[in-house]
Coordinates of C-alpha atoms and ligand atoms in Angstrom, one line a residue:
X1 CA 78.7 82.0 127.5
X2 CA 80.7 84.9 125.8
X3 CA 78.1 86.8 123.7
X4 CA 80.2 87.5 120.4
X5 CA 78.5 90.7 119.9
X6 CA 79.1 91.9 123.6
X7 CA 81.2 94.9 123.7
X8 CA 82.2 94.4 127.1
X9 CA 84.3 91.6 128.1
X10 CA 85.3 90.2 131.4
X11 CA 89.0 89.6 132.3
X12 CA 90.3 86.7 134.4
X13 CA 90.8 89.1 137.2
X14 CA 87.2 89.8 137.2
X15 CA 87.5 93.3 135.7
X16 CA 85.2 94.4 132.8
X17 CA 86.5 96.4 130.0
X18 CA 85.4 97.4 126.6
X19 CA 86.3 95.1 124.2
X20 CA 86.7 97.0 121.0
X21 CA 87.7 94.3 118.8
X22 CA 84.5 92.6 119.1
X23 CA 82.4 95.9 119.0
X24 CA 80.2 96.0 115.9
X25 CA 81.3 96.9 112.3
X26 CA 85.1 97.7 112.9
X27 CA 86.2 98.3 109.2
X28 CA 88.5 95.5 108.3
X29 CA 90.5 97.6 105.9
X30 CA 91.3 101.2 106.6
X31 CA 93.2 103.1 104.1
X32 CA 94.7 106.6 104.7
X33 CA 96.2 109.3 102.3
X34 CA 98.6 111.1 105.0
X35 CA 98.4 114.5 103.6
X36 CA 99.4 118.0 104.8
X37 CA 103.2 117.2 106.1
X38 CA 104.7 120.2 104.0
X39 CA 101.8 122.4 105.1
X40 CA 102.3 121.3 108.8
X41 CA 105.9 122.5 108.3
X42 CA 105.4 125.5 106.8
X43 CA 102.9 126.9 109.3
X44 CA 105.5 126.2 111.8
X45 CA 108.2 127.8 109.8
X46 CA 110.1 124.5 109.5
X47 CA 111.5 122.9 106.3
X48 CA 109.2 120.3 104.4
X49 CA 111.4 117.5 105.5
X50 CA 110.7 118.1 109.1
X51 CA 107.0 117.8 108.4
X52 CA 107.9 114.3 106.8
X53 CA 109.8 113.3 109.8
X54 CA 106.9 114.2 112.3
X55 CA 104.5 112.4 109.9
X56 CA 106.6 109.4 110.3
X57 CA 105.9 109.4 114.1
X58 CA 102.2 109.7 113.2
X59 CA 102.6 106.4 111.2
X60 CA 103.5 104.3 114.5
X61 CA 100.9 105.9 116.4
X62 CA 98.1 105.1 113.8
X63 CA 99.5 101.8 113.4
X64 CA 99.0 101.0 117.2
X65 CA 95.3 102.7 117.1
X66 CA 94.3 100.3 114.2
X67 CA 95.9 97.2 115.8
X68 CA 94.2 98.0 119.2
X69 CA 90.9 98.6 117.3
X70 CA 91.1 95.3 115.7
X71 CA 91.5 96.6 112.1
X72 CA 92.8 93.7 109.9
X73 CA 94.5 95.7 107.3
X74 CA 96.0 99.4 107.4
X75 CA 97.1 101.0 104.0
X76 CA 99.2 104.2 104.0
X77 CA 99.7 106.1 101.1
X78 CA 103.4 106.9 101.8
X79 CA 104.7 108.0 98.2
X80 CA 102.9 108.4 95.0
X81 CA 104.2 108.0 91.6
X82 CA 103.4 112.0 91.2
X83 CA 105.7 112.5 94.1
X84 CA 108.7 112.1 91.9
X85 CA 108.0 115.9 90.6
X86 CA 109.1 117.0 94.0
X87 CA 112.6 118.6 94.4
X88 CA 115.4 116.0 94.4
X89 CA 116.3 116.7 97.9
X90 CA 113.0 116.1 99.2
X91 CA 112.5 112.8 97.1
X92 CA 115.8 111.6 98.7
X93 CA 115.0 112.3 102.2
X94 CA 111.5 110.6 101.7
X95 CA 113.4 107.6 100.1
X96 CA 115.3 107.2 103.5
X97 CA 112.2 107.1 105.6
X98 CA 111.2 103.5 105.1
X99 CA 114.6 102.5 106.3
X100 CA 114.6 104.9 109.3
X101 CA 111.2 103.9 110.1
X102 CA 111.7 100.1 110.3
X103 CA 115.1 100.5 112.1
X104 CA 113.1 102.3 115.2
X105 CA 109.8 100.5 114.8
X106 CA 110.5 96.8 113.5
X107 CA 110.7 95.5 117.0
X108 CA 107.5 96.8 118.0
X109 CA 105.9 95.6 115.0
X110 CA 107.2 92.1 115.8
X111 CA 105.9 92.3 119.2
X112 CA 102.5 93.3 118.0
X113 CA 102.7 90.5 115.4
X114 CA 102.2 93.0 112.4
X115 CA 102.8 92.0 109.1
X116 CA 104.5 94.4 106.7
X117 CA 103.6 94.6 103.0
X118 CA 104.0 97.0 100.1
X119 CA 101.8 97.8 97.1
X120 CA 103.6 99.9 94.2
X121 CA 106.5 99.5 92.1
X122 CA 109.9 98.7 93.0
X123 CA 111.1 100.2 89.9
X124 CA 113.1 103.5 90.2
X125 CA 113.0 103.1 93.9
X126 CA 116.9 103.4 95.2
X127 CA 117.9 99.9 96.2
X128 CA 118.6 101.0 99.8
X129 CA 114.7 101.5 99.9
X130 CA 113.8 98.4 98.2
X131 CA 116.1 96.4 100.5
X132 CA 114.8 98.0 103.8
X133 CA 111.0 97.2 102.9
X134 CA 111.9 93.5 101.5
X135 CA 113.8 92.7 104.7
X136 CA 110.8 93.9 106.8
X137 CA 108.5 92.2 104.7
X138 CA 110.6 88.8 105.0
X139 CA 110.9 89.2 108.6
X140 CA 107.3 89.7 109.3
X141 CA 106.1 87.2 106.7
X142 CA 104.8 84.8 109.2
X143 CA 103.0 87.3 111.5
X144 CA 99.2 86.8 111.4
X145 CA 98.1 90.0 113.1
X146 CA 97.5 93.6 111.5
X147 CA 98.6 93.7 107.9
X148 CA 100.4 97.1 107.6
X149 CA 100.5 97.8 103.9
X150 CA 102.5 100.8 102.4
X151 CA 101.6 102.1 99.2
X152 CA 105.2 103.2 97.9
X153 CA 105.6 104.6 94.3
X154 CA 102.0 103.5 93.8
X155 CA 99.7 104.8 91.3
X156 CA 96.1 103.4 90.8
X157 CA 95.9 104.1 86.9
X158 CA 99.2 102.4 86.4
X159 CA 98.1 99.4 88.4
X160 CA 94.8 99.2 86.3
X161 CA 96.7 99.3 82.9
X162 CA 99.2 96.5 84.0
X163 CA 96.3 94.5 85.2
X164 CA 94.7 95.0 81.6
X165 CA 98.1 94.2 79.8
X166 CA 98.3 90.9 82.0
X167 CA 94.8 90.0 81.2
X168 CA 95.0 91.0 77.4
X169 CA 98.1 89.0 77.2
X170 CA 96.5 85.9 78.6
X171 CA 93.7 86.1 76.0
X172 CA 96.2 86.5 73.2
X173 CA 97.8 83.5 74.5
X174 CA 94.5 81.8 74.5
X175 CA 94.3 81.0 78.2
X176 CA 90.8 82.4 78.2
X177 CA 88.3 84.6 75.9
X178 CA 87.4 88.1 76.3
X179 CA 83.9 87.1 77.7
X180 CA 85.6 85.4 80.6
X181 CA 87.0 88.7 81.6
X182 CA 84.7 89.9 84.8
X183 CA 85.2 92.0 88.0
X184 CA 86.8 89.3 90.0
X185 CA 89.3 88.8 87.2
X186 CA 90.3 92.2 87.5
X187 CA 90.5 92.0 91.0
X188 CA 92.8 89.1 90.9
X189 CA 95.2 91.2 88.6
X190 CA 95.6 94.2 90.9
X191 CA 98.3 94.5 93.5
X192 CA 95.9 94.3 96.2
X193 CA 94.5 90.8 95.0
X194 CA 95.1 89.2 98.3
X195 CA 93.5 92.0 100.3
X196 CA 89.8 92.9 100.9
X197 CA 88.8 96.3 99.4
X198 CA 89.3 99.0 101.9
X199 CA 86.0 99.7 103.9
X200 CA 87.0 103.2 105.1
X201 CA 89.2 105.8 103.5
X202 CA 90.8 108.7 105.6
X203 CA 92.3 111.8 103.9
X204 CA 93.9 114.4 106.1
X205 CA 94.6 118.1 105.5
X206 CA 91.4 119.2 103.9
X207 CA 91.9 117.9 100.2
X208 CA 88.7 116.3 98.9
X209 CA 90.2 114.0 96.1
X210 CA 91.4 110.6 95.4
X211 CA 94.6 111.5 93.9
X212 CA 95.0 108.3 91.9
X213 CA 94.7 106.2 94.9
X214 CA 93.1 102.6 94.6
X215 CA 90.5 103.9 92.2
X216 CA 89.0 100.3 91.7
X217 CA 89.5 99.3 95.3
X218 CA 87.7 102.3 96.7
X219 CA 84.4 101.8 94.7
X220 CA 82.2 101.1 97.8
X221 CA 84.4 102.5 100.6
X222 CA 83.1 105.0 103.0
X223 CA 85.3 108.3 102.9
X224 CA 86.2 110.4 105.9
X225 CA 87.8 113.8 105.5
X226 CA 89.5 116.1 108.3
X227 CA 91.3 119.3 107.9
X228 CA 94.0 118.1 110.5
X229 CA 97.4 117.8 109.0
X230 CA 98.8 114.3 109.2
X231 CA 101.7 115.1 111.7
X232 CA 98.9 116.4 114.1
X233 CA 96.4 113.4 113.4
X234 CA 96.0 111.3 116.5
X235 CA 94.7 108.1 117.7
X236 CA 91.7 110.2 119.0
X237 CA 90.9 111.4 115.3
X238 CA 91.5 107.8 114.0
X239 CA 88.9 106.8 116.6
X240 CA 86.6 109.5 115.4
X241 CA 87.0 108.3 112.0
X242 CA 86.0 104.7 113.0
X243 CA 83.0 106.0 115.0
X244 CA 81.8 107.9 112.2
X245 CA 82.2 104.7 109.9
X246 CA 80.3 102.7 112.4
X247 CA 77.4 105.0 112.4
X248 CA 76.9 105.1 108.6
X249 CA 74.6 102.5 107.4
X250 CA 76.5 100.5 104.6
X251 CA 73.7 100.0 102.0
X252 CA 75.9 99.4 98.8
X253 CA 73.3 101.2 96.7
X254 CA 70.2 99.2 97.9
X255 CA 66.8 100.9 98.0
X256 CA 66.1 100.3 101.7
Ligands
LIG1 C1 106.9 108.6 104.7 C2 105.9 109.6 106.5 C3 104.5 109.6 106.8 C4 103.7 110.8 106.1 C5 103.8 110.7 104.6 C6 105.0 111.1 103.9 C7 106.3 110.8 104.6 C8 106.6 105.5 106.7 C9 107.1 105.0 105.6 C10 107.4 103.5 105.3 C11 107.3 103.0 103.9 C12 107.6 101.8 103.8 C13 107.9 101.0 104.8 C14 108.1 101.5 106.2 C15 108.0 102.7 106.3 C16 107.4 106.0 104.6 C17 107.9 107.3 102.9 C18 107.3 108.4 103.5 C19 108.3 107.3 101.5 F1 108.1 99.7 104.6 N1 106.4 106.7 106.7 N2 106.7 107.2 105.4 N3 107.7 106.0 103.5 N4 106.3 109.7 105.2

C-alpha cells in the first residue's frame, strides 16, 4: 500500500523518486512580495524597466517551482496602489507586463492546469491590462491545478475599508446585527474570501515590511526574507524558503 506520508514514490518503471507533493507540510498558499527589480537594474547600470522585464522571467520560473512542489495557491504582489506614484513611463511599462506575460506564458499555464486569478481593483487600470487579465482568467477558469493569483492594483487597507463598508451597509439594511460580525464574516468580505490565508510570505530584496499587503490574511503566516533581488530569485531560493517553512513548528501561539 502507498503510504500517504512517504516521501518516496515508486513509478511504473520501477524507479523511485522523491515525491515532493506528498512530503510533509508543504505550504498550501505562498505569497510573495517581488521586490528589488529597480535595484537589480541600477546595480547593472540598466534602466529600471529592464529590472521589471527580468522580474517577469522570474515569475514563470517560480510558478513552475511552486507547481512542482505541490503548492496550491501562489499569490504574487505585482503592483500596489502605492506604485501609481512612480514616473508615468514606468507605470505605463508595468501596465503592459500582464499582457506580455500572458501572451508568452499562457500556453504553458494551460499545460500545467494553472488557474489565473487576480485580487485588487480593476478601477484605474488601463483597459488593455484589464482585458488581458480577464481573458486569462476566463481561459483558465476550469483549470484545477495551481492557483496563480496576481495582486494587481492591490492595497490591503483599502480592501479592509471596502469590507467594512459592505458589512455596515448590510447591517443598515437589517440583513444582520452588529453582534453577528465576527472574523469569518470579515474573511468572507475580503477579496481573498475563496482562498486559504497564506501559510508563508516571502519578501525579496532585504526589506522587512508588509507594505500594505494582505494585513488581515497574514496574521498567522510564517515570514521569510532574503536579500536576493527578485530577478535573481531562483527555484533554489524558493525551495530554501519552503524548507525553512517545513522546519518551523507552527504553534499558533499555543504554550507547548
Ligand atoms: C510585473 C514583473 C515581476 C516583478 C514585479 C514588478 C514587475 C507578471 C505580471 C502579471 C500580472 C497579471 C497577470 C499576469 C502577469 C506583472 C505587473 C508587473 C504589473 F494576469 N509580472 N508582472 N504585472 N512585474
